[in-house]
Amino acid sequence: MEIFVKDLFYLSVKNKKWCEEKIIERLNNWEFERVALLDRLLLILAISEIFFIDDVPPKVSISEAIEIAKQYSTEESPGFINGVLDNIYKSIPNEVNSSKV
């Protein structure tokens, strides 16, 4: 578990800007800086887990981020996080195809 946490942390820091771009692309009429800090961090961790860690199914990453948001963030956060991550998850085939070009 400790190795997994270190790997996820490293990947999240290494790919932070890329993950932030994925989030910003999905914010309609909302500034990234206005998103709650915890929500931004949860999204970055979940996106890193979805794209860069093969051992965890994407749906599990999404579910974990939502559960943490329910426990520690605002009332609106779980729905917001679910919406952003679900949109990103549905774009995975396009992301993979565009990265191969």
PDB file of C-alpha atoms in Angstrom:
ATOM      1  CA  MET A   1       0.000   0.000   0.000  1.00  0.00           C
ATOM      2  CA  GLU A   2       2.803   2.413   0.856  1.00  0.00           C
ATOM      3  CA  ILE A   3       4.369   1.930  -2.585  1.00  0.00           C
ATOM      4  CA  PHE A   4       1.008   2.542  -4.258  1.00  0.00           C
ATOM      5  CA  VAL A   5       0.513   5.801  -2.340  1.00  0.00           C
ATOM      6  CA  LYS A   6       4.021   6.997  -3.215  1.00  0.00           C
ATOM      7  CA  ASP A   7       3.516   6.085  -6.876  1.00  0.00           C
ATOM      8  CA  LEU A   8       0.160   7.868  -7.014  1.00  0.00           C
ATOM      9  CA  PHE A   9       1.630  10.947  -5.339  1.00  0.00           C
ATOM     10  CA  TYR A  10       4.608  11.012  -7.728  1.00  0.00           C
ATOM     11  CA  LEU A  11       2.405  10.538 -10.801  1.00  0.00           C
ATOM     12  CA  SER A  12      -0.015  13.220  -9.614  1.00  0.00           C
ATOM     13  CA  VAL A  13       2.762  15.763  -9.086  1.00  0.00           C
ATOM     14  CA  LYS A  14       4.493  14.830 -12.346  1.00  0.00           C
ATOM     15  CA  ASN A  15       1.264  15.116 -14.370  1.00  0.00           C
ATOM     16  CA  LYS A  16      -0.423  17.914 -12.400  1.00  0.00           C
ATOM     17  CA  LYS A  17      -0.580  20.414 -15.278  1.00  0.00           C
ATOM     18  CA  TRP A  18      -1.900  17.783 -17.697  1.00  0.00           C
ATOM     19  CA  CYS A  19      -4.584  16.735 -15.194  1.00  0.00           C
ATOM     20  CA  GLU A  20      -5.522  20.364 -14.571  1.00  0.00           C
ATOM     21  CA  GLU A  21      -5.953  20.869 -18.327  1.00  0.00           C
ATOM     22  CA  LYS A  22      -8.348  17.901 -18.430  1.00  0.00           C
ATOM     23  CA  ILE A  23     -10.371  19.456 -15.610  1.00  0.00           C
ATOM     24  CA  ILE A  24     -10.371  22.974 -17.089  1.00  0.00           C
ATOM     25  CA  GLU A  25     -11.600  21.607 -20.445  1.00  0.00           C
ATOM     26  CA  ARG A  26     -14.721  20.405 -18.631  1.00  0.00           C
ATOM     27  CA  LEU A  27     -15.509  23.495 -16.568  1.00  0.00           C
ATOM     28  CA  ASN A  28     -18.314  25.444 -18.182  1.00  0.00           C
ATOM     29  CA  ASN A  29     -18.374  29.102 -17.137  1.00  0.00           C
ATOM     30  CA  TRP A  30     -16.331  28.323 -14.042  1.00  0.00           C
ATOM     31  CA  GLU A  31     -12.763  29.254 -13.160  1.00  0.00           C
ATOM     32  CA  PHE A  32     -10.461  26.481 -12.010  1.00  0.00           C
ATOM     33  CA  GLU A  33      -9.232  28.569  -9.074  1.00  0.00           C
ATOM     34  CA  ARG A  34     -12.806  28.824  -7.763  1.00  0.00           C
ATOM     35  CA  VAL A  35     -13.146  25.049  -7.458  1.00  0.00           C
ATOM     36  CA  ALA A  36     -12.646  23.969  -3.833  1.00  0.00           C
ATOM     37  CA  LEU A  37      -9.027  23.010  -3.166  1.00  0.00           C
ATOM     38  CA  LEU A  38      -9.970  19.547  -1.910  1.00  0.00           C
ATOM     39  CA  ASP A  39     -12.053  18.944  -5.030  1.00  0.00           C
ATOM     40  CA  ARG A  40      -9.141  19.972  -7.262  1.00  0.00           C
ATOM     41  CA  LEU A  41      -6.804  17.632  -5.400  1.00  0.00           C
ATOM     42  CA  LEU A  42      -9.265  14.741  -5.535  1.00  0.00           C
ATOM     43  CA  LEU A  43      -9.749  15.266  -9.260  1.00  0.00           C
ATOM     44  CA  ILE A  44      -5.999  15.359  -9.924  1.00  0.00           C
ATOM     45  CA  LEU A  45      -5.434  12.185  -7.896  1.00  0.00           C
ATOM     46  CA  ALA A  46      -8.320  10.360  -9.563  1.00  0.00           C
ATOM     47  CA  ILE A  47      -7.290  11.419 -13.075  1.00  0.00           C
ATOM     48  CA  SER A  48      -3.720  10.301 -12.382  1.00  0.00           C
ATOM     49  CA  GLU A  49      -5.007   6.978 -11.104  1.00  0.00           C
ATOM     50  CA  ILE A  50      -7.294   6.524 -14.130  1.00  0.00           C
ATOM     51  CA  PHE A  51      -4.668   7.315 -16.765  1.00  0.00           C
ATOM     52  CA  PHE A  52      -1.382   6.214 -15.226  1.00  0.00           C
ATOM     53  CA  ILE A  53      -2.090   3.294 -12.866  1.00  0.00           C
ATOM     54  CA  ASP A  54      -3.291   0.137 -14.582  1.00  0.00           C
ATOM     55  CA  ASP A  55      -4.003  -1.849 -11.398  1.00  0.00           C
ATOM     56  CA  VAL A  56      -7.078   0.189 -10.435  1.00  0.00           C
ATOM     57  CA  PRO A  57     -10.218   0.136 -12.598  1.00  0.00           C
ATOM     58  CA  PRO A  58     -11.312   3.681 -13.533  1.00  0.00           C
ATOM     59  CA  LYS A  59     -14.757   3.195 -11.975  1.00  0.00           C
ATOM     60  CA  VAL A  60     -13.071   2.407  -8.640  1.00  0.00           C
ATOM     61  CA  SER A  61     -10.993   5.598  -8.848  1.00  0.00           C
ATOM     62  CA  ILE A  62     -14.139   7.609  -9.547  1.00  0.00           C
ATOM     63  CA  SER A  63     -16.064   5.959  -6.723  1.00  0.00           C
ATOM     64  CA  GLU A  64     -13.252   6.548  -4.212  1.00  0.00           C
ATOM     65  CA  ALA A  65     -12.992  10.237  -5.117  1.00  0.00           C
ATOM     66  CA  ILE A  66     -16.754  10.642  -4.714  1.00  0.00           C
ATOM     67  CA  GLU A  67     -16.751   8.901  -1.327  1.00  0.00           C
ATOM     68  CA  ILE A  68     -13.918  11.076  -0.023  1.00  0.00           C
ATOM     69  CA  ALA A  69     -15.753  14.178  -1.257  1.00  0.00           C
ATOM     70  CA  LYS A  70     -18.935  13.068   0.543  1.00  0.00           C
ATOM     71  CA  GLN A  71     -16.983  12.742   3.768  1.00  0.00           C
ATOM     72  CA  TYR A  72     -14.737  15.794   3.646  1.00  0.00           C
ATOM     73  CA  SER A  73     -15.889  18.349   1.069  1.00  0.00           C
ATOM     74  CA  THR A  74     -18.969  20.438   0.323  1.00  0.00           C
ATOM     75  CA  GLU A  75     -22.479  19.131  -0.254  1.00  0.00           C
ATOM     76  CA  GLU A  76     -22.201  19.810  -3.999  1.00  0.00           C
ATOM     77  CA  SER A  77     -18.743  18.271  -4.379  1.00  0.00           C
ATOM     78  CA  PRO A  78     -19.669  14.595  -4.913  1.00  0.00           C
ATOM     79  CA  GLY A  79     -21.938  15.436  -7.859  1.00  0.00           C
ATOM     80  CA  PHE A  80     -19.388  17.847  -9.314  1.00  0.00           C
ATOM     81  CA  ILE A  81     -16.537  15.347  -9.021  1.00  0.00           C
ATOM     82  CA  ASN A  82     -18.691  12.574 -10.451  1.00  0.00           C
ATOM     83  CA  GLY A  83     -19.630  14.740 -13.436  1.00  0.00           C
ATOM     84  CA  VAL A  84     -16.063  15.761 -14.252  1.00  0.00           C
ATOM     85  CA  LEU A  85     -14.568  12.286 -13.785  1.00  0.00           C
ATOM     86  CA  ASP A  86     -17.380  10.559 -15.678  1.00  0.00           C
ATOM     87  CA  ASN A  87     -16.832  12.933 -18.597  1.00  0.00           C
ATOM     88  CA  ILE A  88     -13.098  12.242 -18.508  1.00  0.00           C
ATOM     89  CA  TYR A  89     -13.690   8.481 -18.262  1.00  0.00           C
ATOM     90  CA  LYS A  90     -15.955   8.573 -21.317  1.00  0.00           C
ATOM     91  CA  SER A  91     -13.232  10.411 -23.257  1.00  0.00           C
ATOM     92  CA  ILE A  92     -10.552   7.778 -22.611  1.00  0.00           C
ATOM     93  CA  PRO A  93     -10.808   6.111 -26.055  1.00  0.00           C
ATOM     94  CA  ASN A  94     -10.363   9.538 -27.685  1.00  0.00           C
ATOM     95  CA  GLU A  95      -7.436  10.381 -25.390  1.00  0.00           C
ATOM     96  CA  VAL A  96      -5.685   7.100 -26.230  1.00  0.00           C
ATOM     97  CA  ASN A  97      -6.273   7.490 -29.958  1.00  0.00           C
ATOM     98  CA  SER A  98      -5.058  11.097 -30.056  1.00  0.00           C
ATOM     99  CA  SER A  99      -1.913  10.236 -28.101  1.00  0.00           C
ATOM    100  CA  LYS A 100      -1.026   7.554 -30.674  1.00  0.00           C
ATOM    101  CA  VAL A 101      -1.157   9.995 -33.607  1.00  0.00           C
TER     102      VAL A 101
END
